[in-house]
Amino acid sequence: MAAFGTVFMPEMAISWFDGSEWSEAEVVSSDSIQMHPGAHVLHYSSTCFEGLKAFRHEDGSIKIFRMDQNVERLAQSSQLLALPEIDKAATSRMITDIVGRFKDEVPAPPGSMYIRPTHIGTEPAIGKAAAPTATSCQYVLLSPVGDYFAGGDKALRLLLDDEGMRCSSHMGMVKSGGNYASALRPIMKARAEVQADQVLFCPNGDVQETGAANFLLIDGDEIITKALDESFLHGITRDSILTIARDLGMKVSERQLTVEELLERAAKPGCEAALSGTAAVLAPVGTLIYQGKEYDVGSGGVGSTTVKLRQTLNDIQWGKAEDKHGWLTHL
Ligand SMILES: Cc1ncc(COP(=O)(O)O)c(C=O)c1O
């Protein structure tokens, strides 16, 4: 099976902003894009993107999960990066049109079609280090993906890092390439030195998120996760899982969680932790590594509440449970 995100549909939707208006969206080959080597994005990282999925239901219909939320977040990232304002309705149409064009290629569960809207600054202007790009380009790539847990559902090992940061704190809620570049070296170091799967960034003891997912602590019937602020990415899976947890009668506490409280609670039998994100939905965390010591979360294995919450969300995405919050866009 090819690695996640390495197979692409042969065409993509694209639209250009010329400084005053967006062009009519077109469908073009997805194997290249023409840009000036002095393009703003290549020098000053004026780039943001999204990740969402389309699902095939048993009746053959195709549904996109929470597209409105991803388009909102792309608009917000664009605004915070001083990129040109996007037209949310036009972006949504680009997404539904390109998915519709490749609807026969949308894999059946547990696979899906991963959708990657992208917005980049294209102005050829290498003197604009401290000024926004005047022109930009938006495109929507498609990548069919398989079962994320094909190798088995194994509990992850997380290194708690209370010194570094994933990205600078005012950039946390922007889904921008530079933030991922900024987190790369700490993640590589944690993999090499303590065989961690991910780093859980906890600047000054404040439990935030990993490089590409939000963190949830599940203690009995309570979920504890950091309250929204500008320092981390507001995951749409996080919001969906919290909504489902409330529907199931669980208590949801969105508040600050310190490393100290996390380690104390994690030691209790039955405690669980998980990472939430579009790719994996909800991935169990079995081990926390902090200051050279390893701590099991509960039993150290895959928690039953984590599996139940993930299954409930999958059932909605796959059309096996009622979509009572109106999360699915019908093509
Ligand atoms: C840094 C970061 N946090 C959280 C998430 C989870 O966001 P979502 O649930 O919207 O995929 C992602 C993944 O996209 C991410 O890259």
XYZ file of C-alpha atoms and ligand atoms in Angstrom:
347
model
C 0.000 0.000 0.000
C 1.380 3.424 -0.966
C 2.209 5.819 1.889
C -0.584 8.218 2.930
C -0.800 11.161 0.537
C 1.545 9.917 -2.181
C -1.065 8.948 -4.795
C -2.899 11.770 -6.588
C -5.841 12.028 -8.923
C -4.547 13.190 -12.343
C -6.424 16.511 -12.276
C -7.048 19.281 -9.755
C -9.218 22.383 -9.486
C -7.352 25.701 -9.662
C -8.160 29.418 -9.431
C -5.899 32.500 -9.546
C -6.236 35.870 -7.789
C -4.781 38.606 -10.006
C -4.724 41.352 -7.386
C -8.351 42.304 -7.802
C -10.420 39.202 -8.493
C -10.443 35.427 -8.557
C -10.472 33.678 -11.930
C -13.186 31.181 -12.817
C -12.032 27.816 -11.432
C -10.561 25.413 -13.980
C -9.663 21.751 -13.961
C -6.030 21.167 -14.949
C -3.434 18.410 -14.779
C -2.276 17.895 -11.181
C 1.323 17.034 -12.005
C 2.724 20.545 -12.147
C 2.074 24.205 -11.478
C 3.791 27.134 -13.110
C 5.141 29.832 -10.847
C 7.884 32.444 -10.920
C 10.949 31.352 -8.873
C 10.588 34.661 -7.044
C 7.010 33.846 -5.989
C 6.210 35.173 -2.507
C 5.357 31.707 -1.155
C 8.785 30.297 -2.066
C 10.601 32.960 -0.042
C 8.270 34.235 2.657
C 6.043 31.164 3.216
C 2.703 32.750 2.342
C 0.980 29.371 2.267
C -1.873 27.601 4.003
C -3.794 24.433 3.369
C -6.579 22.171 4.571
C -7.193 18.456 4.932
C -10.646 16.914 4.740
C -12.189 13.714 3.449
C -14.924 12.420 1.152
C -16.527 9.066 1.967
C -18.328 6.440 -0.103
C -21.605 5.250 1.404
C -23.117 1.821 0.879
C -25.700 3.195 -1.575
C -22.840 4.488 -3.749
C -23.335 8.155 -2.812
C -20.333 10.354 -1.896
C -20.346 12.635 1.172
C -17.785 15.234 2.292
C -17.279 15.583 6.059
C -17.606 19.085 7.603
C -16.480 20.907 4.465
C -17.876 24.229 5.732
C -15.564 24.090 8.759
C -12.466 23.400 6.653
C -13.329 26.212 4.250
C -13.828 28.559 7.235
C -10.429 27.560 8.603
C -8.774 28.112 5.195
C -10.342 31.579 5.093
C -9.070 32.268 8.602
C -5.545 30.990 7.846
C -5.485 33.133 4.691
C -6.528 36.188 6.653
C -3.974 35.630 9.437
C -1.204 35.196 6.821
C -2.262 38.371 4.966
C -3.003 36.326 1.837
C -5.818 37.604 -0.417
C -9.288 36.898 0.946
C -10.791 33.701 -0.419
C -14.333 33.425 -1.759
C -15.705 30.688 0.508
C -18.571 29.741 -1.815
C -16.208 29.468 -4.799
C -13.705 27.390 -2.793
C -16.506 25.052 -1.688
C -17.579 24.671 -5.322
C -14.015 23.853 -6.361
C -14.003 21.085 -3.746
C -17.381 19.586 -4.636
C -16.711 19.850 -8.396
C -13.350 18.095 -8.302
C -14.582 15.373 -5.923
C -17.617 14.931 -8.184
C -15.326 14.528 -11.193
C -13.453 11.704 -9.451
C -16.364 10.236 -7.525
C -15.831 6.778 -8.990
C -12.330 6.786 -7.479
C -13.443 7.473 -3.892
C -12.372 4.347 -1.950
C -14.923 2.407 0.108
C -14.516 2.352 3.925
C -12.138 2.101 5.662
C -10.563 4.131 2.833
C -11.609 7.613 1.713
C -10.651 10.451 -0.638
C -8.365 12.901 1.143
C -8.885 16.469 -0.120
C -6.089 19.065 0.091
C -7.171 22.668 -0.665
C -4.083 24.900 -0.796
C -3.614 28.684 -1.014
C -0.237 30.237 -1.941
C 1.154 33.720 -2.565
C 2.375 33.964 -6.174
C 3.566 37.536 -6.612
C 7.099 37.591 -8.087
C 8.518 39.989 -5.505
C 11.568 39.009 -3.471
C 11.626 42.440 -1.850
C 8.359 41.779 -0.044
C 9.758 40.229 3.116
C 7.584 42.507 5.198
C 4.678 43.008 2.818
C 1.869 40.715 1.676
C 1.637 39.103 -1.745
C -0.688 40.908 -4.159
C -1.549 37.779 -6.147
C -2.241 34.203 -5.174
C -3.410 30.803 -6.319
C -5.756 28.240 -4.835
C -5.885 24.622 -5.886
C -7.578 21.459 -4.647
C -5.633 18.196 -4.848
C -7.191 14.772 -4.292
C -5.456 11.722 -2.860
C -7.228 8.388 -2.305
C -6.194 6.896 1.049
C -6.585 3.451 2.586
C -7.075 2.119 6.094
C -4.995 4.221 8.489
C -4.905 1.338 10.989
C -4.050 -1.347 8.415
C -0.936 -2.314 10.379
C -3.047 -2.835 13.535
C -4.324 -0.386 16.111
C -1.243 0.162 18.232
C -1.027 2.602 21.110
C 1.367 5.483 20.404
C 4.382 6.667 22.383
C 4.503 10.444 22.975
C 7.425 12.486 24.206
C 6.250 15.366 26.423
C 8.317 18.431 25.516
C 7.891 21.235 28.050
C 10.725 23.372 26.709
C 10.218 23.717 22.958
C 7.162 24.875 21.067
C 5.508 23.505 17.933
C 5.447 26.976 16.423
C 5.377 30.539 17.576
C 2.321 31.042 19.763
C 0.486 33.597 17.608
C 0.678 31.179 14.626
C -0.857 28.142 16.288
C -4.301 28.420 14.745
C -2.939 29.003 11.233
C -2.617 25.832 9.141
C 0.579 26.871 7.423
C 3.624 25.008 6.143
C 6.092 26.928 8.282
C 4.537 25.555 11.463
C 5.225 21.995 10.323
C 8.790 22.867 9.360
C 9.241 24.391 12.801
C 8.167 21.152 14.557
C 10.230 18.812 12.416
C 13.555 18.726 14.232
C 12.100 18.100 17.710
C 10.025 15.236 16.232
C 13.044 13.706 14.461
C 15.070 13.962 17.659
C 12.321 12.298 19.719
C 12.067 9.463 17.197
C 15.810 8.882 17.196
C 16.454 9.237 20.919
C 13.422 7.700 22.671
C 11.609 5.970 19.788
C 8.624 8.254 20.288
C 5.950 8.320 17.576
C 5.137 11.995 18.169
C 6.047 14.942 20.374
C 3.335 16.394 22.589
C 4.267 20.062 22.872
C 3.695 21.384 26.403
C 5.403 24.804 26.598
C 5.847 25.789 30.256
C 3.900 22.686 31.263
C 0.773 23.613 29.238
C -0.376 20.502 27.315
C -1.105 21.717 23.764
C -0.975 19.383 20.745
C 1.361 17.209 18.699
C 2.894 18.074 15.325
C -0.274 17.206 13.420
C -3.045 16.270 15.862
C -4.894 17.468 18.956
C -4.548 15.715 22.322
C -7.435 14.378 24.417
C -7.254 12.835 27.890
C -10.119 10.451 28.624
C -10.546 9.840 32.349
C -13.599 7.644 32.921
C -16.574 9.549 31.525
C -14.702 12.856 31.321
C -12.690 14.193 28.379
C -10.157 16.876 29.180
C -8.523 18.935 26.443
C -7.014 22.386 26.102
C -9.569 25.175 25.645
C -9.388 26.997 22.310
C -6.921 29.862 22.122
C -4.628 31.172 19.398
C -1.681 28.949 20.338
C -2.801 25.694 18.650
C -4.791 24.363 15.709
C -8.546 24.130 16.269
C -9.084 20.616 14.994
C -12.361 19.770 13.336
C -12.018 16.170 14.506
C -11.493 17.481 18.052
C -14.742 19.434 17.808
C -16.569 16.422 16.326
C -15.333 14.003 19.008
C -16.237 16.447 21.797
C -19.729 16.849 20.295
C -20.171 13.062 20.099
C -18.896 12.669 23.666
C -21.494 15.179 24.899
C -24.183 13.330 22.910
C -23.121 10.115 24.670
C -23.528 11.825 28.056
C -19.831 12.260 28.771
C -18.474 15.316 30.552
C -16.315 17.539 28.338
C -13.810 19.828 30.075
C -12.117 22.332 27.807
C -9.529 23.888 30.056
C -5.854 24.090 30.761
C -4.158 20.759 31.462
C -0.679 20.734 32.967
C 1.965 18.046 32.497
C 1.781 17.369 36.223
C -1.987 16.735 36.179
C -1.694 14.705 32.970
C 0.888 12.323 34.477
C -1.069 12.016 37.690
C -4.348 11.160 35.946
C -2.734 8.947 33.291
C -1.408 6.632 36.001
C -4.951 5.711 37.075
C -6.273 2.372 35.820
C -8.832 2.896 33.049
C -7.437 6.270 32.012
C -6.991 6.754 28.245
C -5.420 9.321 25.947
C -5.786 9.858 22.211
C -4.743 12.052 19.298
C -7.480 13.472 17.077
C -7.100 14.514 13.458
C -8.557 13.990 10.004
C -6.050 11.309 8.943
C -6.428 8.881 11.866
C -9.670 10.239 13.412
C -8.697 9.097 16.932
C -5.411 7.284 17.610
C -4.787 5.739 21.033
C -1.829 6.875 23.139
C -0.296 4.184 25.382
C 2.911 5.719 26.726
C 4.059 9.168 27.825
C 7.776 9.850 28.038
C 8.883 12.703 30.283
C 12.338 13.620 31.567
C 13.751 10.205 30.706
C 10.956 8.193 32.349
C 8.146 6.255 30.711
C 4.586 6.343 32.034
C 1.800 4.023 30.879
C -1.545 5.659 30.191
C -3.970 3.348 32.046
C -3.039 -0.155 30.951
C -0.735 1.166 28.220
C -2.883 -0.375 25.495
C -5.759 0.660 23.239
C -8.607 2.102 25.343
C -12.226 1.026 24.863
C -13.658 4.569 25.065
C -11.192 5.726 22.393
C -12.351 2.899 20.120
C -16.031 3.628 20.846
C -15.688 7.352 20.082
C -13.775 6.647 16.880
C -16.335 4.065 15.765
C -19.199 6.482 16.433
C -17.543 9.159 14.295
C -16.669 6.635 11.556
C -20.287 5.426 11.541
C -21.494 8.978 10.809
C -18.827 9.468 8.116
C -19.636 6.121 6.514
C -23.429 6.630 6.604
C -24.044 3.905 9.180
C -25.393 6.266 11.847
C -27.668 9.297 11.631
C -25.921 12.565 10.677
C -27.867 14.532 13.259
C -25.548 17.547 13.290
C -25.634 17.960 9.494
C -21.908 17.279 9.063
C -22.088 15.642 5.631
C -22.210 17.552 2.332
C -24.035 15.535 -0.318
C -22.470 15.742 -3.737
C -1.127 20.812 14.105
C -2.404 20.099 13.940
N -3.254 20.048 14.994
C -4.446 19.428 14.897
C -4.853 18.823 13.720
C -6.190 18.164 13.655
O -7.061 18.930 12.874
P -8.296 18.281 12.133
O -9.026 17.468 13.148
O -9.099 19.425 11.634
O -7.746 17.426 11.044
C -4.000 18.838 12.619
C -4.369 18.117 11.397
O -4.773 18.547 10.446
C -2.765 19.504 12.714
O -1.928 19.556 11.664
